[in-house]
Every structure is written in structure tokens, then in C-alpha cells.
XYZ file of C-alpha atoms in Angstrom:
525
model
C -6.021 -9.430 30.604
C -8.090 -6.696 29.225
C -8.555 -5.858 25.351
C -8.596 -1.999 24.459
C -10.372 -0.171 22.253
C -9.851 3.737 21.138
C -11.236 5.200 23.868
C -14.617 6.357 22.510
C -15.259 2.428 21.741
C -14.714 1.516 25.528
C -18.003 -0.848 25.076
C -19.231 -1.476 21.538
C -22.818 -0.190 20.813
C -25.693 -2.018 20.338
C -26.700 -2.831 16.981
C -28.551 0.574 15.104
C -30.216 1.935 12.648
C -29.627 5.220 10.794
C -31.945 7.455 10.260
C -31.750 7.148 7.078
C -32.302 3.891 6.745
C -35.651 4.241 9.324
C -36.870 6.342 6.596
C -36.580 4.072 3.569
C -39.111 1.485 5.372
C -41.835 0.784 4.015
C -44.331 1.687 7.100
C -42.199 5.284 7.448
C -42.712 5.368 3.584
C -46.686 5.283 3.791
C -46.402 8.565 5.691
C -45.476 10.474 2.952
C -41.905 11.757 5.073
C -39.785 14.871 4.047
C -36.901 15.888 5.569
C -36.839 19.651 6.257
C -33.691 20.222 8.629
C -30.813 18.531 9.052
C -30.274 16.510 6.330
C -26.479 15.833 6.115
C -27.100 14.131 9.868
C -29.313 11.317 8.144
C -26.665 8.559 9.188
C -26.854 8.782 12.804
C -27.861 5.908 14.515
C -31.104 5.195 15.803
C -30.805 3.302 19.175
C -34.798 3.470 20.174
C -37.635 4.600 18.635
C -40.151 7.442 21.412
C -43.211 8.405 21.320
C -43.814 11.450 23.336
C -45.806 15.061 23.592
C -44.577 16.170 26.436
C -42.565 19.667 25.428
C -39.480 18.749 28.329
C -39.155 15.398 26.972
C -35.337 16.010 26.649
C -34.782 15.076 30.353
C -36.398 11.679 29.616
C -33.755 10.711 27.087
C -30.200 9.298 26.941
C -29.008 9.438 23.291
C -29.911 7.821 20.066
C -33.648 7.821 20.326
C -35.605 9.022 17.323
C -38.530 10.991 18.859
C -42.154 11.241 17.018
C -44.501 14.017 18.144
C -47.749 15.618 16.996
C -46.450 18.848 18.534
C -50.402 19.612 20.060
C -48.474 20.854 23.446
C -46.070 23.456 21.035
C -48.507 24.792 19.111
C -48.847 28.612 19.012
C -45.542 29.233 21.410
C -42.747 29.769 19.213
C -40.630 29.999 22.140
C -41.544 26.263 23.232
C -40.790 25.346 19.249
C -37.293 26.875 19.719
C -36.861 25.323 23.136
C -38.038 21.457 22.104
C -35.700 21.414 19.550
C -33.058 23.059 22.268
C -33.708 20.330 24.568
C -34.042 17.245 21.803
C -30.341 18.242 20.906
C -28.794 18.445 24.124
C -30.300 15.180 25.024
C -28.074 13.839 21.586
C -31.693 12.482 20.115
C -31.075 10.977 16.675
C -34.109 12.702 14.951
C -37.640 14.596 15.749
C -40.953 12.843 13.439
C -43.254 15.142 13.389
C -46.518 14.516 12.029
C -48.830 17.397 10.499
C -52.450 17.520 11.557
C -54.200 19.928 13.314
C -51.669 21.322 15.694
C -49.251 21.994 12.786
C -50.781 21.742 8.672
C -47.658 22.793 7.236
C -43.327 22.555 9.132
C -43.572 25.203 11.347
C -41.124 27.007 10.969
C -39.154 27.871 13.740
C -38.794 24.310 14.510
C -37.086 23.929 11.183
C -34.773 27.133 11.634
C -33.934 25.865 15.054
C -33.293 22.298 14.099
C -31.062 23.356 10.893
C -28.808 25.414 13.257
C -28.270 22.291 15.512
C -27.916 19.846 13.013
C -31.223 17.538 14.025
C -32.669 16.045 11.404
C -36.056 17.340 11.399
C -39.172 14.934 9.184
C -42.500 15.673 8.703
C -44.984 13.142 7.832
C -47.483 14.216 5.199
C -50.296 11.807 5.766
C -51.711 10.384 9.069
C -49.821 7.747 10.513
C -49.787 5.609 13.407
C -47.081 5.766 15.241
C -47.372 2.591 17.280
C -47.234 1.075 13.780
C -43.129 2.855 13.727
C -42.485 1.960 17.053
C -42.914 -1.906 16.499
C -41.502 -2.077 13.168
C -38.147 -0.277 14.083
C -37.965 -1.912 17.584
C -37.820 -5.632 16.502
C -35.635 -4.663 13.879
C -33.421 -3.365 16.488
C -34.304 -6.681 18.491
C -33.337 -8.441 15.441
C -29.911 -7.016 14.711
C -29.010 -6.803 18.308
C -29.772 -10.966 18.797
C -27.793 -11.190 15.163
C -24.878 -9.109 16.198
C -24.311 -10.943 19.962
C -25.077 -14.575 17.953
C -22.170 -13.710 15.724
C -20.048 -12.446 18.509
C -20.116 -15.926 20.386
C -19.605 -17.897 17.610
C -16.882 -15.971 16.257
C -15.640 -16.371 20.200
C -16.338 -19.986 20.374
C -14.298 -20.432 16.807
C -11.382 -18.660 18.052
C -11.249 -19.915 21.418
C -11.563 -23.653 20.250
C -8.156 -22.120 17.326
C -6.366 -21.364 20.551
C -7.203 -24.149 22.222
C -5.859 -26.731 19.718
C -2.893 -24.684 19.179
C -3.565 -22.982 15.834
C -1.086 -20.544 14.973
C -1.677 -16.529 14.454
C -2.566 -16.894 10.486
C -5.098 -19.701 11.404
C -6.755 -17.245 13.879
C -6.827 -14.897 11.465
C -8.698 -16.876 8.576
C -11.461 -17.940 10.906
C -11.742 -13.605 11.032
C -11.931 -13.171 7.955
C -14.461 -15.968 6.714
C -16.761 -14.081 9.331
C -16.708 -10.269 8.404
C -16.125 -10.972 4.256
C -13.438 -8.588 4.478
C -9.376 -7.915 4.567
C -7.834 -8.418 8.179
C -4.992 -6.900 8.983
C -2.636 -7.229 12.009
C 0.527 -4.067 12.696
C 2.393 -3.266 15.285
C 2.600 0.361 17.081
C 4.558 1.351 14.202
C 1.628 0.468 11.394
C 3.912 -2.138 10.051
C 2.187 -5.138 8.697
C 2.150 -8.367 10.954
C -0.255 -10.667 9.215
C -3.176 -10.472 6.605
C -6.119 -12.489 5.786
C -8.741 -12.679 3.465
C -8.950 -13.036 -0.020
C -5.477 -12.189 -1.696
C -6.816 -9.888 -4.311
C -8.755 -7.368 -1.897
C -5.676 -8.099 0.847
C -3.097 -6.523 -1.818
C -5.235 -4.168 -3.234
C -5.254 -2.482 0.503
C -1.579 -3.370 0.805
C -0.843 -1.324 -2.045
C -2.095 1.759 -0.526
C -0.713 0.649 2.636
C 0.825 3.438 3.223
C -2.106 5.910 3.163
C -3.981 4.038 4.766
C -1.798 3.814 7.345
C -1.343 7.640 7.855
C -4.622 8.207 8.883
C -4.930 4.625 10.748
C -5.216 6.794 14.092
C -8.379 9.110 12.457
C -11.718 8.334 12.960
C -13.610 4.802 11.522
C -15.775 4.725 8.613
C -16.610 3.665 5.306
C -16.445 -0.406 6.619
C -13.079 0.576 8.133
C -13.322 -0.912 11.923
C -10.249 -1.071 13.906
C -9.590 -2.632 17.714
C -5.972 -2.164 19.586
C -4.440 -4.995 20.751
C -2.842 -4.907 24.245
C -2.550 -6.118 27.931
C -1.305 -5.565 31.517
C -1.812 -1.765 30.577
C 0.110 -1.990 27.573
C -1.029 -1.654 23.729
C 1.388 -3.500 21.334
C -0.268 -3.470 17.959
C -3.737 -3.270 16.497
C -6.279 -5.284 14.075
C -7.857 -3.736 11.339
C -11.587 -4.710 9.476
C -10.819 -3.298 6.003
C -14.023 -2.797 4.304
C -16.359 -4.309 5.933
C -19.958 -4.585 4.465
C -22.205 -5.235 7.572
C -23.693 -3.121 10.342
C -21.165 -1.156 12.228
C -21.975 -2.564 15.488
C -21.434 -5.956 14.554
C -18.064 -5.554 13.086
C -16.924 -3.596 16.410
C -18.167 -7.112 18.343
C -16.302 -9.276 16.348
C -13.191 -7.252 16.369
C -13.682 -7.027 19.969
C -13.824 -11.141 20.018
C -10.836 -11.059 17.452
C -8.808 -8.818 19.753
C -9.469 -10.769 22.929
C -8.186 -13.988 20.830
C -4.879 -12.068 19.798
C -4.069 -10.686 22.946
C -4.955 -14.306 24.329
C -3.343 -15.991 21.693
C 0.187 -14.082 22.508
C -0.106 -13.858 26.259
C -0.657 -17.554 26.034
C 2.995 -18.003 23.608
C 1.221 -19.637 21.054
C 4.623 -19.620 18.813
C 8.061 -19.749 19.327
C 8.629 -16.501 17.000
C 7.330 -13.552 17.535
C 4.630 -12.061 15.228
C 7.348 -9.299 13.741
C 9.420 -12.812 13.030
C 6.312 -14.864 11.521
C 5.745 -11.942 9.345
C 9.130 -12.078 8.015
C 9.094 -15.480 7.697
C 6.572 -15.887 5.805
C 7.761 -13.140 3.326
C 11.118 -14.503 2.795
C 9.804 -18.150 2.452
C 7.264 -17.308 -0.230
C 10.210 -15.050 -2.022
C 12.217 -18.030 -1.644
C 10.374 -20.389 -3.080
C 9.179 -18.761 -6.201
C 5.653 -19.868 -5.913
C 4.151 -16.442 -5.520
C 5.551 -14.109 -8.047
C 8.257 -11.569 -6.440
C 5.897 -8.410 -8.305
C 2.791 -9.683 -5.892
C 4.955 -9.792 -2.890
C 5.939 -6.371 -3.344
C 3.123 -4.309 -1.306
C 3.742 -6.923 1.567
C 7.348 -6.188 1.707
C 6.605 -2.412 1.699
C 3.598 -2.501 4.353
C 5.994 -4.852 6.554
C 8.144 -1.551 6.298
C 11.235 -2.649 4.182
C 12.161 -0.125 2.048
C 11.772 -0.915 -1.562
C 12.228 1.755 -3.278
C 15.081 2.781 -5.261
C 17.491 0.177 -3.300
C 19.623 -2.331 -3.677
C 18.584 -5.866 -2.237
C 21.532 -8.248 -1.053
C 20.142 -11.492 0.283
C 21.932 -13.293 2.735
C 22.282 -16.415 4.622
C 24.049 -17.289 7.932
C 23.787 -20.982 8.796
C 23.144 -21.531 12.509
C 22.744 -17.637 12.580
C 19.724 -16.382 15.556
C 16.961 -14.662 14.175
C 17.215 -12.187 17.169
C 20.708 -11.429 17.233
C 21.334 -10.749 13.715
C 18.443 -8.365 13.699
C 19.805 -6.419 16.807
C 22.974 -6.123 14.543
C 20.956 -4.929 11.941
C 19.741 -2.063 14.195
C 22.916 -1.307 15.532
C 24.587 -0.793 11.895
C 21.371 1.181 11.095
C 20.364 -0.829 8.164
C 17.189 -1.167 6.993
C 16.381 -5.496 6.133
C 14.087 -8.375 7.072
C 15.121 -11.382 9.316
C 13.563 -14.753 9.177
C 14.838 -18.430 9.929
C 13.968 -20.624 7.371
C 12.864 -24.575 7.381
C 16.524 -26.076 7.329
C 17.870 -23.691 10.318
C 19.370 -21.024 8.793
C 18.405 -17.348 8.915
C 17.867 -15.488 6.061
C 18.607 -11.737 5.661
C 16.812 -9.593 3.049
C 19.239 -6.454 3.231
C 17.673 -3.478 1.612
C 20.530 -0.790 1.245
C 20.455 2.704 -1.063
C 21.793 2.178 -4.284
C 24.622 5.059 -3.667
C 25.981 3.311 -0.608
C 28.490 0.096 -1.778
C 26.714 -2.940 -1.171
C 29.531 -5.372 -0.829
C 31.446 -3.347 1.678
C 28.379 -3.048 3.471
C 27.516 -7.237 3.181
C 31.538 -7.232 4.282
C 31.337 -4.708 7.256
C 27.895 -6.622 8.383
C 29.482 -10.210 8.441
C 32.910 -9.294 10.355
C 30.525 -7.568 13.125
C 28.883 -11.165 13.014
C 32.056 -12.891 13.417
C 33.498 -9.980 15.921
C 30.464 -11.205 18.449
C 29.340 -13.791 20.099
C 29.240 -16.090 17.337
C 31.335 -19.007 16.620
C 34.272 -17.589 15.571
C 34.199 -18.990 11.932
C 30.721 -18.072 11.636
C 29.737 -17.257 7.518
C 27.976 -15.117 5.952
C 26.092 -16.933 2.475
C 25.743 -13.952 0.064
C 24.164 -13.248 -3.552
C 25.193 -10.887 -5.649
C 23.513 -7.656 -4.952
C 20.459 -7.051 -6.931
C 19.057 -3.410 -8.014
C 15.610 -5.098 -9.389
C 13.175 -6.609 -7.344
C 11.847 -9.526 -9.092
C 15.491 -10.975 -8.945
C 15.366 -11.103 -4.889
C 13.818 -14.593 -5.091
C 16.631 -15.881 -7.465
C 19.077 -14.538 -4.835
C 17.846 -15.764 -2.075
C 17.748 -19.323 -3.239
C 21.890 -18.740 -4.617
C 22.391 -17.482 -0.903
C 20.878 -20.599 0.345
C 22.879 -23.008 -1.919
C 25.762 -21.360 -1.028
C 24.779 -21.696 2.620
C 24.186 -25.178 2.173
C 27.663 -25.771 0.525
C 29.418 -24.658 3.858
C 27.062 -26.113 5.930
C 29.462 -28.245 7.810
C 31.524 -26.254 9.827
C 35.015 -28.544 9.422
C 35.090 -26.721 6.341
C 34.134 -23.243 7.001
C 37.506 -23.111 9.018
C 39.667 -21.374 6.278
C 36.328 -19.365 4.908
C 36.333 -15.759 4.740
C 33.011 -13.872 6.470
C 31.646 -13.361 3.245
C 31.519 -16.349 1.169
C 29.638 -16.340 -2.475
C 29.068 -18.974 -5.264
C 32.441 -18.456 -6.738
C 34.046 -19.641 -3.677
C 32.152 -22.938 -2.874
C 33.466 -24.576 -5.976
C 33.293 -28.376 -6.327
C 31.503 -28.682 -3.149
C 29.389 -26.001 -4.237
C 28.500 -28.386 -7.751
C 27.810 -31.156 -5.687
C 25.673 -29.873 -2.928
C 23.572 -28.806 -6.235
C 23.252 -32.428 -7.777
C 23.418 -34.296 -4.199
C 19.551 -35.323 -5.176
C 20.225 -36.798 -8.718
C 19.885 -40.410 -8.538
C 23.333 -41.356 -10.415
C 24.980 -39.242 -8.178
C 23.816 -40.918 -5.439
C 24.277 -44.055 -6.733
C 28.386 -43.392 -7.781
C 28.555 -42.620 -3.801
C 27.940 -45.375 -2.954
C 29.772 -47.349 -5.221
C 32.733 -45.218 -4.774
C 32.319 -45.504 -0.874
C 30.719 -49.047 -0.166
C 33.509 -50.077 1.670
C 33.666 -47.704 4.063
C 29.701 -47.200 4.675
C 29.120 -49.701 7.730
C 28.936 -48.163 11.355
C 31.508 -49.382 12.403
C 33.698 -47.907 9.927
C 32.850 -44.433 10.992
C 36.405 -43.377 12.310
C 38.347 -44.263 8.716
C 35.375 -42.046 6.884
C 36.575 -39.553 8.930
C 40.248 -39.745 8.701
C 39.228 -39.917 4.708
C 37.439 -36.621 4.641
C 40.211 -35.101 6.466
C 43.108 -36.376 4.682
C 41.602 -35.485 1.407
C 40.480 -31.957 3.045
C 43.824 -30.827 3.907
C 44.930 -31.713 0.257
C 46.649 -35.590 1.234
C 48.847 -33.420 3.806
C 49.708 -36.819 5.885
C 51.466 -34.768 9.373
C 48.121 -32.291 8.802
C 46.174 -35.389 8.770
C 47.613 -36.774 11.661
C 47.672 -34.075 13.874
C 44.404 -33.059 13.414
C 43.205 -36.690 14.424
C 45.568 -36.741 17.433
C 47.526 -40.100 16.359
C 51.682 -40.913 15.499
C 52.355 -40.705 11.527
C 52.939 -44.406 11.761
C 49.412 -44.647 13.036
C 48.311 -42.429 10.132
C 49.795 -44.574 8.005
C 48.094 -48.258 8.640
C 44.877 -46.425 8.909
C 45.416 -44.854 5.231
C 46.246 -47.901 4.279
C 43.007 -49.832 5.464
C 41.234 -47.236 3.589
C 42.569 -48.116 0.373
C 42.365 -51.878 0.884
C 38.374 -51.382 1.887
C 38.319 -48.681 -1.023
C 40.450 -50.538 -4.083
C 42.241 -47.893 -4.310
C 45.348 -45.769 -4.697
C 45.099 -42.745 -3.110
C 48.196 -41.391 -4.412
C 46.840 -41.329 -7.750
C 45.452 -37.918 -8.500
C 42.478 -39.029 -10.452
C 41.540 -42.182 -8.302
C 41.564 -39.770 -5.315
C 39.632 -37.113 -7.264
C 37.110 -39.429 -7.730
C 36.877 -40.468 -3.837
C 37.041 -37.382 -3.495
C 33.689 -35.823 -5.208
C 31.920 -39.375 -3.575
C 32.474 -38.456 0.181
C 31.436 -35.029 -0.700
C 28.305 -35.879 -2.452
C 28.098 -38.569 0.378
C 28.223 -35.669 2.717
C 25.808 -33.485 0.993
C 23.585 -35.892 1.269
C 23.752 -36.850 4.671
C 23.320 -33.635 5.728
């Protein structure tokens, strides 16, 4: 297993310090410095801090090391100036010190010209200064950071690992990130679409809502807190985690979105779901629509950065009982439309369809659900549809009418004579009941209605009940479908009405047994 970075992060650097930020201390400041070249290079790191007067000291360096100098071996030999700086910027030093005295009383000049042209920051210290003094300060801040930076690396690792370990699903993972770097996290695939977020929710949508900028130039170069790590394995990158703003030392945040990248790639390699991420995201979209806890206006930038088109469309939420997650969003491929898939708690699947408002969206909803049925699928699989909404903040509402219609034809004896499509207005009475099945008096005329039927071992005249009443009191329907002689039909009918006190050829008594086994049903299931 191997994590990868862009491929100028291969290994993450050790902790640094700018130039800039050498200069500000207080040591450097007793010096009197001035920058006189290259001063738009200030924020290049400082790795080490040399002292050295020797005028081919470029050979001795490997990049990043700010070099102080009294310049006694260049003075008088322009050509040496010229060449020192030369050699200091091939080597890819981060800076020249040098301090006036007696070889140079005022920036020479040709070191400036030289350095200005090759973008080295040149400084000049003003007053006498011992170096030695530099060295130590800048070194065991570099000490410092470095012991900092690798602490917080193995804690983060030891957090994450110990996540893993106990199961702890992606978001989890992700939290423990966050409360580390202070900042936004955020997980997308290859196609910069929005897998998971964590962090605070008001600096999360504030960089979901210019998702997709920032997603443009997610493949430029880092900066500005902005720290990024691709996530992949076996020689294969699937996605990528992003540090959105984060307010510490560069360095650092590259090691712990190295550690957060190794516990991705581990956590997926190791299956720690049963969905995928792409089907955790939508989950967790639809689910929070659904419920109507988060308002649908704050969920927008989520829906957009998980790449559902919002706008100018027409949303038609869905819901196909028994329906797989996986299958249903290979036929949304297929039919090239553009939606979110998700199973929800209870087993269905719901589908957020987002079509453009010139295309029809119930022929659409209609040509989607006979494709269903055409399949693999049961052959009276349903489709649970809301009406199509053109605003967004009335998704949630429809989702929740798709899943009460859903719920209405959730047992499948009845779904026989359903069309693909099926909407509130054909659910009816089962429809009313499925809403109340939770209200207490409801409940309670159930039972009463039923009590003589409700014992185990009575299961089999329940059942020729719900069937007779089903098929409308259609007696040969009735007995056919159970598989027994009319005669037998008829002593078992009449059991039912002795247990029930009733007469089932009374329209109203029947009614009334009627709307009981159904709310009897609705509850059972």
C-alpha cells in the first residue's frame, strides 16, 4: 500500500522557516538588516542556517540554507562578487547575510545587481553582529518545529489508526482531521466531486460555495493554507484530501495529510463500509434533505460540490422499495440523467433526479421506472414518486411524500396491479393509513377490530382475510389464490366472522375490518 503525493511532495519537508520570518527575530533585528535584492523571494524557506567565507561555498550546499558572510575573501574582485552570488543560486540557497565591516562599509554593488537578476534575497546587516548568536537561535527553532511537526504526525497517526481499528466509519476519520489542523477537510474523487467534509459547518460551506473554483484550479500549485495529498494504492490514485485553509507551518500540514491519506487509503483497502464513499456521500445528503433538520438552502453547496446539477432544473424525488443502490445508478448512467442515489434507513433507495426544466419530467420519471421494471427487477417492481419540483427548498418535502408513498406499497401482495409509477393520488386509503399507523387510537381500533384473529395460531385466516377483502370479497378470486375448493373458502370465511362478530357481507362492517387489517399491517411492517 503506498500513499501518493503530487510528485514534487514525494517526501514532505522538514519543518522551515522563511526568510522572512528569520528576519523579524529579534537577534536578526539587533543587526540593523535591510534587504537590498531580492525582495519578492522573502518567503522561501530556510532549511539551515551557514556560516561560511569561503568564495566556492556553493559546492558545499544542498538547498535551503541561508548563508551569512563577511565577504573579506570577495573584496576588491568584482568578478568573485558576480560569481558568489552565481554559485549561491545554483546551489538553490535561501538567502546571502552579509554583514558590513571592513571588507564591505556600504552593499557592494555588484553583489546586489547580480543577486536582483537571480532572484536571491540579498541582506545586509548594519551593525556588528555575531553570527554564532543567528546560527543557534534559528537552528533550535528549526529543532523545535521539526520535533513539533513529527509529534503531531504520530499522534494524528496513532488517533487514526486506533479510528480504524475500532471500526469508525470515513466521517469519524475525518473529524479526528479536522480537530488537528483547525481547518475544512475535504475528501473528492478524480472527478473533484465532493465525498465527505469536516470541520466546522460554517467555514465547510463557505468553501463549498465556491466549490467550484476552487475546484478548477485543485490541480495548480498549494498555497495560501491550501495543502492537498492524493489518495491511492496498488499504483492507482482514486480521489484526493484537501487542508482548506490551514493556519500552521506548511510542513506540518503536509505530515498530517500524509498520516490522513495513509488512514483513507487504509481505511478503504481495509472495506471499512459496506457503501462506497460516492454512496455515503449521497446518503448522507438525501438523509439530511429528508429529514428536514438541516434547512434544504444550507444543503445546497453540498449538493452542487457532490456534482448534481442544481441549477435551473427540475428535481423529481423518487423512491423504489427494495430498489439496489448500484443498479439504479447504472440505469441512471445509461439514460444519461444527471441524480443522486442513496439507500435510506428502512431499505429503500432514494433517487434525487435532477432533470432540465425544458425536458418533461413525468415522461422522464415514466421512461426511468419501466427500464426498472424491463430489468432484472421483480417484475412488479415500483417506482414511489413526488410531484416534480422546480424550487429547491421543496426537495425535502418531496422526498418525504415519495417515501410515504413508498411505504404505502411496501408490501408487495399489493403492488401486483400497480403501475411503475405510483404517486400519492394512487395509494388512497392505504395511503391515509400508513400516515396515521402511529396514532395511538388507531392502533388501539386494530386491535379491537382484529382481537380475534391476533393469536399465532390464527395466522392462516388473517391471511385469507386480507386477501378476500383485497380482491374486493371476490370469493372464486379468494379461493384460488389460496389454493383451496370454494366449499373450503367458505367454512374458513365463516370462522372469520364467528372469531370477528361480524358480517362480512355488510359493506360498512367490512369497511371497517377493512381499514383495521390495513392499519394492522402498516404497523407491522
Amino acid at each position: 500500500m503506498t500513499t501518493t503525493w503530487e510528485s514534487r511532495h514525494v517526501h514532505a519537508p522538514e519543518p522551515a522557516l522563511s526568510v522572512r520570518q528569520v528576519l523579524t527575530l529579534e537577534r536578526v533585528q539587533a543587526g540593523e538588516p535591510e534587504v537590498v535584492a531580492g525582495a519578492a523571494q522573502l518567503d522561501r524557506p530556510v532549511r539551515w542556517v551557514h556560516v561560511a567565507e569561503a568564495a566556492d561555498v556553493g559546492v558545499m550546499l544542498r538547498g535551503g540554507e541561508m548563508v551569512l558572510t563577511t565577504g573579506v575573501l570577495l573584496a576588491g574582485d568584482e568578478a568573485k562578487q558576480a560569481e558568489y552570488i552565481q554559485s549561491l543560486h545554483r546551489a538553490e540557497a535561501a538567502a546571502v547575510v552579509l554583514g558590513l565591516g571592513r571588507a564591505f562599509p556600504a552593499p557592494p554593488e555588484v553583489m546586489r545587481r547580480a543577486a536582483e537578476r537571480c532572484g536571491l534575497p540579498l541582506v545586509v546587516l548594519h551593525r556588528p553582529f555575531p553570527f554564532a548568536e543567528l546560527t543557534e537561535e534559528v537552528q533550535s527553532r528549526l529543532v523545535r518545529r521539526k520535533f513539533a511537526a513529527v509529534s503531531l504526525s504520530e499522534t494524528v497517526r496513532t488517533a487514526l489508526t486506533g479510528l480504524i481499528t475500532a471500526g469508525a466509519p470515513l466521517g469519524r476519520l475525518l473529524d479526528e482531521v479536522a480537530r488537528h489542523s483547525g481547518c475544512p477537510v475535504v475528501v473528492t474523487n478524480l472527478a473533484h466531486r465532493v465525498l465527505a467534509t469536516a470541520g466546522e459547518r460554517p467555514a465547510v460551506d463557505d468553501v463549498l460555495r465556491d466549490w467550484e473554483r476552487i475546484a478548477r484550479q485543485a490541480g495548480g500549485s498549494e498555497g495560501d493554507g491550501w495543502i492537498r495529498a492524493e489518495l491511492g494504492g496498488r499504483g492507482e490514485r482514486w480521489g484526493r484530501l484537501l487542508l482548506c485553509g490551514y493556519r500552521g507551518d506548511t510542513a506540518s500540514g503536509r505530515l498530517l495529510a500524509d498520516r490522513a491519506a495513509e488512514a483513507l487509503v487504509l481505511h478503504r483497502m481495509l472495506g471499512g463500509s459496506a457503501h462506497s464513499w460516492e454512496e455515503q456521500s449521497a446518503q448522507g445528503l438525501l438523509t439530511d434533505l429528508a429529514s428536514g433538520v438541516v434547512p434544504a438552502r444550507q444543503l445546497l453547496p453540498r449538493a452542487r460540490a457532490a456534482g448534481l446539477p442544481v441549477n435551473r432544473r427540475t428535481f423529481v424525488p423518487l423512491v423504489v422499495p427494495g430498489g439496489e443502490p448500484a443498479r439504479l445508478d447504472r440505469l441512471l448512467r445509461v439514460l444519461g440523467m444527471s441524480g443522486l442515489v442513496a439507500e435510506l434507513a428502512d431499505g429503500a433507495t432514494a433517487v434525487l433526479l435532477s432533470l432540465p426544466r425544458d425536458q418533461d419530467a413525468r415522461e422522464l420519471t415514466a421512461h426511468f421506472a419501466a427500464r426498472l421494471r424491463a430489468g432484472t427487477a421483480p417484475p412488479h417492481a415500483v417506482v414511489a414518486a413526488a410531484d416534480p419540483r422546480a424550487d429547491w427548498d421543496e426537495v425535502p418535502a418531496g422526498l418525504r411524500e415519495a417515501r410515504h408513498v413508498a411505504d404505502a406499497v411496501a408490501d408487495s401482495s399489493a403492488a401486483l396491479d400497480l403501475p411503475p409509477v405510483v404517486r400519492l393520488r394512487d395509494v388512497h386509503l392505504r395511503g391515509l393509513i400508513r400516515l396515521l399507523r402511529d396514532d395511538p387510537q388507531v392502533q388501539s381500533f386494530a386491535e379491537r377490530e382484529l382481537d380475534g384473529l391476533l393469536c399465532g395460531a390464527d395466522q392462516e385466516l388473517l391471511g385469507v382475510l386480507r386477501t378476500y377483502l383485497a380482491t374486493g370479497r371476490n370469493k372464486s378470486r379468494t379461493a384460488q389464490l389460496h389454493h383451496v375448493s370454494r366449499p373450503a373458502l367458505y367454512r374458513r370465511l365463516e370462522a372469520i366472522q364467528t372469531r370477528l362478530g361480524v358480517d362480512l357481507d355488510d359493506f360498512e362492517q367490512a369497511a371497517s375490518v377493512h381499514i383495521a387489517l390495513l392499519a394492522h399491517d402498516a404497523q407491522q411492517g
